[in-house]
mmCIF file with all atom_site columns, C-alpha atoms in Angstrom:
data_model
loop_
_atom_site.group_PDB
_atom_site.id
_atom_site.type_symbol
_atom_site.label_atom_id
_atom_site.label_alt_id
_atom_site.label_comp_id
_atom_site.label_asym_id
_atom_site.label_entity_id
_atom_site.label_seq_id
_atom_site.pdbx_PDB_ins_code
_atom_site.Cartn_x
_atom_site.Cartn_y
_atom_site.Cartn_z
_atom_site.occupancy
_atom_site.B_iso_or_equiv
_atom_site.pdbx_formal_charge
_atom_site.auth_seq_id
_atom_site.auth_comp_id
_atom_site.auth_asym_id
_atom_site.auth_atom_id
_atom_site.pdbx_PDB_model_num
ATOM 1   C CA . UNK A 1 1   ? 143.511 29.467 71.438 1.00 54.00 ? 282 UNK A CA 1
ATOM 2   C CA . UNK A 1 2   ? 145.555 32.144 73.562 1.00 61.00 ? 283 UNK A CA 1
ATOM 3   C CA . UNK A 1 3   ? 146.439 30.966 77.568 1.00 66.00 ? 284 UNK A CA 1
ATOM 4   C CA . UNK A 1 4   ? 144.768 34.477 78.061 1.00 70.00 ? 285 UNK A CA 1
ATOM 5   C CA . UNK A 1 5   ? 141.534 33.916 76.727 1.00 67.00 ? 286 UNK A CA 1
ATOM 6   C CA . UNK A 1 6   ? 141.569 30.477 78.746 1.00 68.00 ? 287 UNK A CA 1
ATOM 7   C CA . UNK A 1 7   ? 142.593 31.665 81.696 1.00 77.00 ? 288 UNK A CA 1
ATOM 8   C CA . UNK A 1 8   ? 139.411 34.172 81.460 1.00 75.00 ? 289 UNK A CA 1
ATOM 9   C CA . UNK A 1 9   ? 136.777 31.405 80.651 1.00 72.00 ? 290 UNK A CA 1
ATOM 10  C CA . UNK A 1 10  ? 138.077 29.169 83.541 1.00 77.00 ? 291 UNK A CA 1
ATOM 11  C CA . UNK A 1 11  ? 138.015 32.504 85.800 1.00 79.00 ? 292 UNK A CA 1
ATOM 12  C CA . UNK A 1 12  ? 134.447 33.225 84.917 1.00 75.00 ? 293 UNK A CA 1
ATOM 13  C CA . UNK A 1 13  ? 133.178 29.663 85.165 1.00 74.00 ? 294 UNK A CA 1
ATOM 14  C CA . UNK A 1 14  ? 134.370 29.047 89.084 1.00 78.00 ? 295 UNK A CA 1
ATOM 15  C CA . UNK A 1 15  ? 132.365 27.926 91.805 1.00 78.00 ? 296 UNK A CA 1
ATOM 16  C CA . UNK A 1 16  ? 129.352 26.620 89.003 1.00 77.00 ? 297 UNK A CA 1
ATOM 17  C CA . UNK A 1 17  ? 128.150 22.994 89.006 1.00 79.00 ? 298 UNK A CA 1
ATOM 18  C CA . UNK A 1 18  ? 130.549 20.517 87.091 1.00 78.00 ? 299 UNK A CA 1
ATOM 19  C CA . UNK A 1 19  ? 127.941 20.632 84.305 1.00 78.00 ? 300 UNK A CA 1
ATOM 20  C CA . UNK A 1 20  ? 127.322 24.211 83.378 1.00 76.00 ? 301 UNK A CA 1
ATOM 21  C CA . UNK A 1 21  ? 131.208 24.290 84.067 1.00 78.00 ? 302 UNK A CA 1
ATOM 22  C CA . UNK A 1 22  ? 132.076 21.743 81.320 1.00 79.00 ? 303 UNK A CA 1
ATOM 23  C CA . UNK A 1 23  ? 129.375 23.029 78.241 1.00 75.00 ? 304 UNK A CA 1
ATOM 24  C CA . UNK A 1 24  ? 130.785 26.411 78.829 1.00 74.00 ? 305 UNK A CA 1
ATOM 25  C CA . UNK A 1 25  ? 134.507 24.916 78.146 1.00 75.00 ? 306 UNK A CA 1
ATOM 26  C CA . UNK A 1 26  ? 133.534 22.915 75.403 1.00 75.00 ? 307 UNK A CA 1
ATOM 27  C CA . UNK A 1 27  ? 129.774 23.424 73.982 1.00 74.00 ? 308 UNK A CA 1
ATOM 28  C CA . UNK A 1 28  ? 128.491 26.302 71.670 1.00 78.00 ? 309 UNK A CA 1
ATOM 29  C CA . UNK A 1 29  ? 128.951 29.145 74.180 1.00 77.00 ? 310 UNK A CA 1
ATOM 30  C CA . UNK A 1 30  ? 125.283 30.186 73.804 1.00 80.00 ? 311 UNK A CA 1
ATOM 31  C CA . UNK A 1 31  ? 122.823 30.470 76.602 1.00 77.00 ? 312 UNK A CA 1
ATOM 32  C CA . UNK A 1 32  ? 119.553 28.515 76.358 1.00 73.00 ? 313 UNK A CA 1
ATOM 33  C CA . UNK A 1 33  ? 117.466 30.654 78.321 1.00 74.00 ? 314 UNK A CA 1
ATOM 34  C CA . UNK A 1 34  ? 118.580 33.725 76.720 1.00 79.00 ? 315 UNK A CA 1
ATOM 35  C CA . UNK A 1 35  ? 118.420 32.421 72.958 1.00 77.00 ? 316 UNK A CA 1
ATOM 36  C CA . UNK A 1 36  ? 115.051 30.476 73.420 1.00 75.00 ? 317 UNK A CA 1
ATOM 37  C CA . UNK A 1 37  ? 113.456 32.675 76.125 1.00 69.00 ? 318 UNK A CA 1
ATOM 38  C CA . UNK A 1 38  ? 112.844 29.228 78.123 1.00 61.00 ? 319 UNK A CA 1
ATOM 39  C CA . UNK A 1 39  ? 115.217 27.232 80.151 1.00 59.00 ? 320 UNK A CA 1
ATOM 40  C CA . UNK A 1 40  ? 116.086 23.719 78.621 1.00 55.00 ? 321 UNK A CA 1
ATOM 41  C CA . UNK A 1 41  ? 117.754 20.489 80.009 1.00 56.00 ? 322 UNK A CA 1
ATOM 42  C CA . UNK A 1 42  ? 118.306 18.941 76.636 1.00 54.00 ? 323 UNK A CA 1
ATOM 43  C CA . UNK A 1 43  ? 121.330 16.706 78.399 1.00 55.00 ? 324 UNK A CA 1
ATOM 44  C CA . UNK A 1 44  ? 118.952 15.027 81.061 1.00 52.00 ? 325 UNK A CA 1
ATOM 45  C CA . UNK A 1 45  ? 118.780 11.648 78.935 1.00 55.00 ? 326 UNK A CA 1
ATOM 46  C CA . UNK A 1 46  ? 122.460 11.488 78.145 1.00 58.00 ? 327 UNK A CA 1
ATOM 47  C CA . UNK A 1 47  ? 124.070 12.322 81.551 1.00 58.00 ? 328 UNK A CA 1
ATOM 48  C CA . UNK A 1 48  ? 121.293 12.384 84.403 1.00 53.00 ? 329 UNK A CA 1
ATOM 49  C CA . UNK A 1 49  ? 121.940 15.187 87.116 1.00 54.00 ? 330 UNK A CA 1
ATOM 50  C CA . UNK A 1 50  ? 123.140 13.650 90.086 1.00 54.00 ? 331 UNK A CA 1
ATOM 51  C CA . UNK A 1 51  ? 124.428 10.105 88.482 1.00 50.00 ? 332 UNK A CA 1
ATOM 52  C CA . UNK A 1 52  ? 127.710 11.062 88.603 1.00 48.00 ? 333 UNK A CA 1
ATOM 53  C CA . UNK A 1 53  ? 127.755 13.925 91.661 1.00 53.00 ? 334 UNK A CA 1
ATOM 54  C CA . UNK A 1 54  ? 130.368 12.111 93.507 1.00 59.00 ? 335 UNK A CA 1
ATOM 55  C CA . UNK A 1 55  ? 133.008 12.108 90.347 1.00 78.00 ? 336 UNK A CA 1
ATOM 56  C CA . UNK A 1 56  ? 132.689 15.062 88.068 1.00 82.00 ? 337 UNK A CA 1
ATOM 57  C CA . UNK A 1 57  ? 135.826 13.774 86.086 1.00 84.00 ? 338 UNK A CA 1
ATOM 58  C CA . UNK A 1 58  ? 133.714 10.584 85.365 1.00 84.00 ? 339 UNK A CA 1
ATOM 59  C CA . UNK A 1 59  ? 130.490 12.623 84.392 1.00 83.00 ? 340 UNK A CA 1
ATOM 60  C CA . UNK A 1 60  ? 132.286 14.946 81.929 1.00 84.00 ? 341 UNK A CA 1
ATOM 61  C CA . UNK A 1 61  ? 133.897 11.775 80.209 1.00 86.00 ? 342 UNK A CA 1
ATOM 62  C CA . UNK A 1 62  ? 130.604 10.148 80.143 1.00 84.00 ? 343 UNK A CA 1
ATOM 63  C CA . UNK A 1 63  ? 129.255 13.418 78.681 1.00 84.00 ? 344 UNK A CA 1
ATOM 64  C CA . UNK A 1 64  ? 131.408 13.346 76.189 1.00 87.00 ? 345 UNK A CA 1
ATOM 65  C CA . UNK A 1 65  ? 131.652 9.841  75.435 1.00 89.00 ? 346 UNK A CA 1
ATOM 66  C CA . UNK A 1 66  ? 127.610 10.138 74.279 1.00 87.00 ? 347 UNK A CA 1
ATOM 67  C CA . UNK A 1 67  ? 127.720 13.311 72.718 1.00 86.00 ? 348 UNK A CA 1
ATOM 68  C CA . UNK A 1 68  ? 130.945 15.344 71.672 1.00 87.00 ? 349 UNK A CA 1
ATOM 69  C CA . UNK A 1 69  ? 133.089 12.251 70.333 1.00 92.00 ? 350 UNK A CA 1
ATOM 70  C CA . UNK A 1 70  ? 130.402 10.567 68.294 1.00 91.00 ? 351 UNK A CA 1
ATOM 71  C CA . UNK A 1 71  ? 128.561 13.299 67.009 1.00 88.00 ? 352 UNK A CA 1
ATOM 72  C CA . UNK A 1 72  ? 131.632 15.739 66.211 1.00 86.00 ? 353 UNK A CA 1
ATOM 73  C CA . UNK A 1 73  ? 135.270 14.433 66.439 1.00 89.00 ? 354 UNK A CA 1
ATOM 74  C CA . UNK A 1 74  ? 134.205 10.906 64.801 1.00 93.00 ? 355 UNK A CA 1
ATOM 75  C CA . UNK A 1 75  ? 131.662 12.326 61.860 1.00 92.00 ? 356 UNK A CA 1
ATOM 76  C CA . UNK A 1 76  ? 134.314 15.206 61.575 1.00 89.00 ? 357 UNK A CA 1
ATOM 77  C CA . UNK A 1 77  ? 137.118 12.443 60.736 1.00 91.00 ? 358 UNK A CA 1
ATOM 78  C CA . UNK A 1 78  ? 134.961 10.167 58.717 1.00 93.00 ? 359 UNK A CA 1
ATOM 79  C CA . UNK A 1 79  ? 133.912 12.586 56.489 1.00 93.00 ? 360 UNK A CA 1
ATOM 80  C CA . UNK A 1 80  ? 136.857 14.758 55.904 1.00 91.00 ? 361 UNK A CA 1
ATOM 81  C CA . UNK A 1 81  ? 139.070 11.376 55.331 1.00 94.00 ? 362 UNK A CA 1
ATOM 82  C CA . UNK A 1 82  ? 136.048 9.672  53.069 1.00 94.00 ? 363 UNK A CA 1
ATOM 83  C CA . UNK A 1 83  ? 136.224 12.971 50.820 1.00 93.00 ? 364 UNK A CA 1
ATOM 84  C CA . UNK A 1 84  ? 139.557 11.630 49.626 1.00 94.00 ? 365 UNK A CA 1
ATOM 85  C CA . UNK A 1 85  ? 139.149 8.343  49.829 1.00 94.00 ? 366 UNK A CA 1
ATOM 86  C CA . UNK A 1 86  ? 141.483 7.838  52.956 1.00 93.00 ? 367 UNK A CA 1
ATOM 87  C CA . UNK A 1 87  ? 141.196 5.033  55.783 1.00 91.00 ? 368 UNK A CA 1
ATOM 88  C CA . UNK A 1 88  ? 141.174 6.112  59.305 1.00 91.00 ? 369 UNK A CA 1
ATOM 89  C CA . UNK A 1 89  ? 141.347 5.159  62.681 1.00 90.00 ? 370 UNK A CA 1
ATOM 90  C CA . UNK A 1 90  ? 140.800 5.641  65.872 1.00 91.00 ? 371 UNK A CA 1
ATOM 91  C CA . UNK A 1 91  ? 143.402 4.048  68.068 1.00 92.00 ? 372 UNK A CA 1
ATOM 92  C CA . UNK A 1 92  ? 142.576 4.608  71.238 1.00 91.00 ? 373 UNK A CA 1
ATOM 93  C CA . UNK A 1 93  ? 138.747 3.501  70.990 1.00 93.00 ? 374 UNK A CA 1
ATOM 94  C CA . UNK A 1 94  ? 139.621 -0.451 70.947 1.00 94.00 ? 375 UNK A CA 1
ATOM 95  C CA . UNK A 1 95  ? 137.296 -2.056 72.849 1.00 93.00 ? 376 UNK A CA 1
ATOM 96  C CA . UNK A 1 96  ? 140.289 -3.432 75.457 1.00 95.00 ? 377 UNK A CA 1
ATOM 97  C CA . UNK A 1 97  ? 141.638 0.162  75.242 1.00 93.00 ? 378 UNK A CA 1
ATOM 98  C CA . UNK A 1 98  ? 138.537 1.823  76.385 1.00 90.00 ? 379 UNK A CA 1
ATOM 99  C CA . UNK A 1 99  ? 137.496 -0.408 78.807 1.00 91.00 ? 380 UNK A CA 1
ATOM 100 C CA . UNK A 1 100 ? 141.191 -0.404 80.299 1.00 92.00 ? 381 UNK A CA 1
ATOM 101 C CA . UNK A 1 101 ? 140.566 3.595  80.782 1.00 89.00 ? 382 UNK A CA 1
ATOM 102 C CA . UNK A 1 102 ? 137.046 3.833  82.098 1.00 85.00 ? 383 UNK A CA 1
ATOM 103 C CA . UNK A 1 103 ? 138.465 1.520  84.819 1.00 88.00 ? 384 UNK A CA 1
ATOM 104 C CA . UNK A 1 104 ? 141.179 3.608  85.595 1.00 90.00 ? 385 UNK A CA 1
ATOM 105 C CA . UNK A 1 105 ? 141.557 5.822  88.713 1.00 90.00 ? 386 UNK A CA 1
ATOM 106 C CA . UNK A 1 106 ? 140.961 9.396  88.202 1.00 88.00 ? 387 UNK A CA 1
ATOM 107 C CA . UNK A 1 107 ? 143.719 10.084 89.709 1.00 90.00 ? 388 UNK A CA 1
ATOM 108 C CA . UNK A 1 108 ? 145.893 8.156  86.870 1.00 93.00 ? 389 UNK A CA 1
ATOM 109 C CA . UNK A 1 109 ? 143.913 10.636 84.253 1.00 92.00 ? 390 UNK A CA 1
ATOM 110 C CA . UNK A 1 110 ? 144.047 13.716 85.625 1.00 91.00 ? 391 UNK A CA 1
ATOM 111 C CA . UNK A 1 111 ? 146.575 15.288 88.064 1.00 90.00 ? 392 UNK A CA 1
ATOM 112 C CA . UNK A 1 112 ? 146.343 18.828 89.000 1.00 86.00 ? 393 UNK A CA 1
ATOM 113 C CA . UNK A 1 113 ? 146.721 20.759 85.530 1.00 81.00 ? 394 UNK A CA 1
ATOM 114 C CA . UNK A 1 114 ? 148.080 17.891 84.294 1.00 87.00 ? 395 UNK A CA 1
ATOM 115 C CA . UNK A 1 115 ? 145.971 15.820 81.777 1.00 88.00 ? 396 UNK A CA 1
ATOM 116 C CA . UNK A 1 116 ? 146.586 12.201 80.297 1.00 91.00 ? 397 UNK A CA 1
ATOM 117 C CA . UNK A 1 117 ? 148.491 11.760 83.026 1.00 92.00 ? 398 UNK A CA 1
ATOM 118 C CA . UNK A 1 118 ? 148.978 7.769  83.072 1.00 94.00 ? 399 UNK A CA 1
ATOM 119 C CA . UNK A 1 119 ? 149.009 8.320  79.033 1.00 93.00 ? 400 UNK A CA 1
ATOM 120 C CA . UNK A 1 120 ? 151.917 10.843 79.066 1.00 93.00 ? 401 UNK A CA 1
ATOM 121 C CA . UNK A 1 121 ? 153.633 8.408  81.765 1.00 93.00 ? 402 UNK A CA 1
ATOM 122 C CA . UNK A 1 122 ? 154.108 5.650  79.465 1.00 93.00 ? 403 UNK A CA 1
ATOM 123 C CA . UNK A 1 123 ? 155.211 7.806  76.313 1.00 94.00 ? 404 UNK A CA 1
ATOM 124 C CA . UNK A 1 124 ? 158.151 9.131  78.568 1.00 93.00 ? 405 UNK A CA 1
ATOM 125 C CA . UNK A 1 125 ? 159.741 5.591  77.583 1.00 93.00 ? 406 UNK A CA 1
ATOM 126 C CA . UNK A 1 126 ? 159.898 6.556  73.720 1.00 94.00 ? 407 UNK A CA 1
ATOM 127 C CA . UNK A 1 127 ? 159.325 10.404 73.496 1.00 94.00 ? 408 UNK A CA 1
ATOM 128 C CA . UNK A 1 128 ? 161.308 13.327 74.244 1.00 95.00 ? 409 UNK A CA 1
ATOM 129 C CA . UNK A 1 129 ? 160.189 15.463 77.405 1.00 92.00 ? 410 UNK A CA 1
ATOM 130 C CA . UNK A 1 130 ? 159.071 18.131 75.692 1.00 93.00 ? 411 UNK A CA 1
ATOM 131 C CA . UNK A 1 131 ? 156.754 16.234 73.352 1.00 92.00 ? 412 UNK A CA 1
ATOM 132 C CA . UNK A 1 132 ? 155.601 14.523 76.499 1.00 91.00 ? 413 UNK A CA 1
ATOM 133 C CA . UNK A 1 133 ? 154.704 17.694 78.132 1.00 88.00 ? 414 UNK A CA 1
ATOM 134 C CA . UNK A 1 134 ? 153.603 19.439 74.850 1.00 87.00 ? 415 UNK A CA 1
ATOM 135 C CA . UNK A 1 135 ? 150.300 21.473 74.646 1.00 82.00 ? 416 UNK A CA 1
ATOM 136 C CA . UNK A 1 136 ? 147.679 19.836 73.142 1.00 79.00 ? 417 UNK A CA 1
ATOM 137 C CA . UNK A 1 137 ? 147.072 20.969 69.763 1.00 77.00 ? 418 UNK A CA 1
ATOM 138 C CA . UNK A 1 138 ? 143.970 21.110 67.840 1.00 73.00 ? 419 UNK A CA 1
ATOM 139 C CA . UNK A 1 139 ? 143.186 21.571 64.620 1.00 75.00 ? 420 UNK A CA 1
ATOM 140 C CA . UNK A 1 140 ? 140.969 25.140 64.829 1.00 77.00 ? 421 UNK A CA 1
ATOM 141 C CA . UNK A 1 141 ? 140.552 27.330 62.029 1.00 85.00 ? 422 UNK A CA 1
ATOM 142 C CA . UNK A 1 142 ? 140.651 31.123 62.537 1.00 90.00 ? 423 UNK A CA 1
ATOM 143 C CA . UNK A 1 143 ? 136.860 31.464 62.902 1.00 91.00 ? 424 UNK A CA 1
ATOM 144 C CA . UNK A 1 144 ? 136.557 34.843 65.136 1.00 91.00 ? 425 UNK A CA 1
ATOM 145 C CA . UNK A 1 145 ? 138.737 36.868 62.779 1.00 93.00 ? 426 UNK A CA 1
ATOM 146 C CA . UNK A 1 146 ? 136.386 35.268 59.643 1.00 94.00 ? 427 UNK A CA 1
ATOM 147 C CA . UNK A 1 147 ? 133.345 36.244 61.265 1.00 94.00 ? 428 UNK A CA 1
ATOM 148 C CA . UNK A 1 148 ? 134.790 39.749 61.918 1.00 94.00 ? 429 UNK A CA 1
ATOM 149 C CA . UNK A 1 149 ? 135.962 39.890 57.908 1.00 92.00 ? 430 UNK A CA 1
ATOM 150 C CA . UNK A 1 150 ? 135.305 38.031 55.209 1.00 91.00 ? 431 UNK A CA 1
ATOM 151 C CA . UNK A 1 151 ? 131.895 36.398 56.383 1.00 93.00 ? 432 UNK A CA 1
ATOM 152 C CA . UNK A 1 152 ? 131.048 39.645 58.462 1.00 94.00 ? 433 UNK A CA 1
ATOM 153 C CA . UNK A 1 153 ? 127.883 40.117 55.508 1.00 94.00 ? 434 UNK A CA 1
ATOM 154 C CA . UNK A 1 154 ? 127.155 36.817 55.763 1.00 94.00 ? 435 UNK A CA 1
ATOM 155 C CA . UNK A 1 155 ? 126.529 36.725 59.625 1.00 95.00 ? 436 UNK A CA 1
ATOM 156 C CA . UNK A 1 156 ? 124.827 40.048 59.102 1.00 95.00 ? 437 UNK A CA 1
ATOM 157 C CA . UNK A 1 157 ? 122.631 38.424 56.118 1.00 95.00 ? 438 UNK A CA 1
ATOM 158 C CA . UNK A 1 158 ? 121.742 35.623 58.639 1.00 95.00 ? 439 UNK A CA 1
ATOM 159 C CA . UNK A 1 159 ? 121.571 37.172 61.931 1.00 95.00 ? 440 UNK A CA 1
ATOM 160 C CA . UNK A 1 160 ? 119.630 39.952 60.766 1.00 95.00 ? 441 UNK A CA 1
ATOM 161 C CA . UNK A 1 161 ? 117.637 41.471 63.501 1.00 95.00 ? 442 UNK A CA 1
ATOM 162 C CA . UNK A 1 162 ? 114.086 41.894 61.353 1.00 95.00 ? 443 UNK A CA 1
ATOM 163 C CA . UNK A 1 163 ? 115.016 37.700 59.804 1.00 94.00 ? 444 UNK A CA 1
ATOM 164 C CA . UNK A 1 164 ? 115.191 36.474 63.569 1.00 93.00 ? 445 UNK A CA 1
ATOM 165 C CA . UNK A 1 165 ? 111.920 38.272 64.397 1.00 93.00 ? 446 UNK A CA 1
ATOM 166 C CA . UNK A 1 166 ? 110.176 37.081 61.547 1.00 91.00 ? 447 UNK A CA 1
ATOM 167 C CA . UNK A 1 167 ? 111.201 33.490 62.341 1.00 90.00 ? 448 UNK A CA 1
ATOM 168 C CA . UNK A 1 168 ? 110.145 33.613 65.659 1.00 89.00 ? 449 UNK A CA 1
ATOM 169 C CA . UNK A 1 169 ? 112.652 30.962 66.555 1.00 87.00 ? 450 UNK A CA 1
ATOM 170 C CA . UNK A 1 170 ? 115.600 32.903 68.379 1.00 89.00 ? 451 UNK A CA 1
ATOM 171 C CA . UNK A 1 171 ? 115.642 35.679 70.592 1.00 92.00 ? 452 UNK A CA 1
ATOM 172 C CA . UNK A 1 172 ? 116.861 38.555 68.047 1.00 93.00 ? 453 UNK A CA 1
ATOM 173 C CA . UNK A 1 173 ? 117.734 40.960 71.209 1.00 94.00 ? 454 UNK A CA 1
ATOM 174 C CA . UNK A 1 174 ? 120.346 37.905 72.707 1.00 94.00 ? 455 UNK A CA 1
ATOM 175 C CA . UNK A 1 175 ? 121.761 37.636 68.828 1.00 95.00 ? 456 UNK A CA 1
ATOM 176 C CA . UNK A 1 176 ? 122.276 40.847 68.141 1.00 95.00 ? 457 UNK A CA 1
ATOM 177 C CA . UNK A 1 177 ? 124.280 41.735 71.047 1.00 94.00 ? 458 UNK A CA 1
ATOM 178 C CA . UNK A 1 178 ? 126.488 38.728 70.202 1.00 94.00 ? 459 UNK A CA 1
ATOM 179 C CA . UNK A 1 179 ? 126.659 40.219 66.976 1.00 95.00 ? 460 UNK A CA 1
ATOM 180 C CA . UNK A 1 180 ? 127.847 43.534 68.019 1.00 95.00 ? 461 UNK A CA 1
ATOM 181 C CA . UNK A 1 181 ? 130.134 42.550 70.984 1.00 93.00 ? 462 UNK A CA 1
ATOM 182 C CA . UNK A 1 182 ? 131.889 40.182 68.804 1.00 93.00 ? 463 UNK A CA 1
ATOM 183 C CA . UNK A 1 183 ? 132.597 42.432 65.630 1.00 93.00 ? 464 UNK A CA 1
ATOM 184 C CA . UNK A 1 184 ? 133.597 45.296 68.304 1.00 90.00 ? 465 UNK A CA 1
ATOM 185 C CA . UNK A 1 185 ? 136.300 43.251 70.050 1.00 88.00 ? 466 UNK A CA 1
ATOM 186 C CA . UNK A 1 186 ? 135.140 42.615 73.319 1.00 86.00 ? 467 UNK A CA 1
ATOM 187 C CA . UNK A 1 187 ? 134.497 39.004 73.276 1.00 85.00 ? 468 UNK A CA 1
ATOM 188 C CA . UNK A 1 188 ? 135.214 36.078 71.576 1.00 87.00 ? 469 UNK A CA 1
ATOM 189 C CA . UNK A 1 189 ? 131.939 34.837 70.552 1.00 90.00 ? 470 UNK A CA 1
ATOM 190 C CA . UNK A 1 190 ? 132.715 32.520 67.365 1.00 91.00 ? 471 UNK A CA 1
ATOM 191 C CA . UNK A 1 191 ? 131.261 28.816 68.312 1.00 89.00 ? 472 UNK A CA 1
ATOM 192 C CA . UNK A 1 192 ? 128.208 30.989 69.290 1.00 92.00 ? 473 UNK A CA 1
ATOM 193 C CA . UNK A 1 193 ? 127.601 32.681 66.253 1.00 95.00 ? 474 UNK A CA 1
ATOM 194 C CA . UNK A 1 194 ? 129.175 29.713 64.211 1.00 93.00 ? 475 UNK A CA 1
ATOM 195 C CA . UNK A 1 195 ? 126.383 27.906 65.447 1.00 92.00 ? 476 UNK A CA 1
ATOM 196 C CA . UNK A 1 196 ? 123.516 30.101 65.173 1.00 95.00 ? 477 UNK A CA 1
ATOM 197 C CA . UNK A 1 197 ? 125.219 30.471 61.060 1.00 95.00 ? 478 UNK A CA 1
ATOM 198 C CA . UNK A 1 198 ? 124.826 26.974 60.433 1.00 93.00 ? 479 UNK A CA 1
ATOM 199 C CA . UNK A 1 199 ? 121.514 26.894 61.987 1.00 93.00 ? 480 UNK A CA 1
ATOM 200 C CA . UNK A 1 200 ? 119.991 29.899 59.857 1.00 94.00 ? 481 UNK A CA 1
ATOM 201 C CA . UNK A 1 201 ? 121.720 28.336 56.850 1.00 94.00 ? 482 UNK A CA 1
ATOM 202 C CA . UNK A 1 202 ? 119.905 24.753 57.437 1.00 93.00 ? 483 UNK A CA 1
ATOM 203 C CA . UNK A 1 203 ? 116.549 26.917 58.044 1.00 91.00 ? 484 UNK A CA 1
ATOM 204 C CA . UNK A 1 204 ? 117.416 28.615 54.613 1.00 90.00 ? 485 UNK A CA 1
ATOM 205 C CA . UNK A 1 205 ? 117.148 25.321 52.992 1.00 89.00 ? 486 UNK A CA 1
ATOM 206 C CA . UNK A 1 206 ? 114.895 23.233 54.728 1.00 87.00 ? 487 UNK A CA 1
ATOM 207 C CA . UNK A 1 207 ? 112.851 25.600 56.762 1.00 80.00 ? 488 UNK A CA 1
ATOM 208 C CA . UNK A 1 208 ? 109.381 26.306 56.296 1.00 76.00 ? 489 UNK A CA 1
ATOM 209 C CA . UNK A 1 209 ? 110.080 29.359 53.868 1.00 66.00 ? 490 UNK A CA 1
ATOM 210 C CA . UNK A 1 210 ? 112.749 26.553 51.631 1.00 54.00 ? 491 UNK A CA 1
#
């Protein structure tokens, strides 16, 4: 992901509750009130507003523990290693480990744009610096540029304006201008319409009109 584009989601995020803050980081980029025409708390259960006010560090983590680890990075892992028949695992969630961390300080996590910090500490006794101090690196796939090329009919097949009215479901007026800002260039809205893809595909198949 370019520093650039980033830089401009932090920007555009400042001075917003820790929560709102941290699904526009890391959640589907869409906007619930927009897409659905209502406004939706769908998170209430899994981190409570105001539980963890006084340490929005802790309430991300917890946020994530429930939802993003579990239901994305894990399943992700399982099923992409299973496919070939490979063992893996997942260090860093032993029980001793994990309970050693959720103890921890947030201070010892997190230091001012550093992350890991207590993490990176300790490698500085067996890795080079610059591995140490190394982006993190993930494992994306170029998704904007597909949606803007080669599955450009596909989101138009899906996303169709007259589709999303007949369903009833989505808000075809939100979509579309997704849609169009996205295959023009001026913005980045791939988890968005990712998402609202694998949606209309599921509805394709198991929806009422299967």
């Amino acid at each position: 992901v370019p520093l650039s584009l980033l830089l401009k989601r932090f920007v555009a995020e400042t001075g917003r509750p820790w929560l709102p803050r941290h699904l526009a980081w890391f959640g589907t980029g869409l906007d619930p009130a927009a897409l659905l025409g209502c406004d939706v708390s769908p998170l209430a259960s899994v981190c409570p507003p105001g539980t963890e006010a006084a340490d929005p560090l802790a309430g991300a983590m917890l946020l994530d523990f429930r939802t993003y680890l579990p239901d994305q990075l894990l399943v992700k892992m399982d099923r992409a290693t299973m496919l070939v028949g490979l063992e893996a695992r997942a260090p860093y969630l032993d029980p001793a480990v994990m309970e050693f961390g959720l103890r921890l300080d947030p201070r010892l996590k997190v230091r001012g744009l550093a992350t890991k910090w207590l993490l990176k500490q300790a490698a500085r006794a067996w890795l080079p610096r610059p591995v140490v101090r190394r982006r993190k690196r993930g494992l994306s796939v170029p998704l904007a540029a597909w949606l803007r090329r080669g599955l450009k009919r596909e989101v138009d097949r899906l996303l169709a304006p007259d589709r999303l009215r007949r369903q009833g479901v989505l808000s075809d007026v939100y979509v579309t201008r997704l849609v169009a800002e996205h295959a023009a260039g001026r913005a980045n809205h791939a988890r968005a319409l990712w998402t609202l893809i694998v949606l209309e595909r599921w509805l394709e198949r198991w929806g009422p009109e299967a």
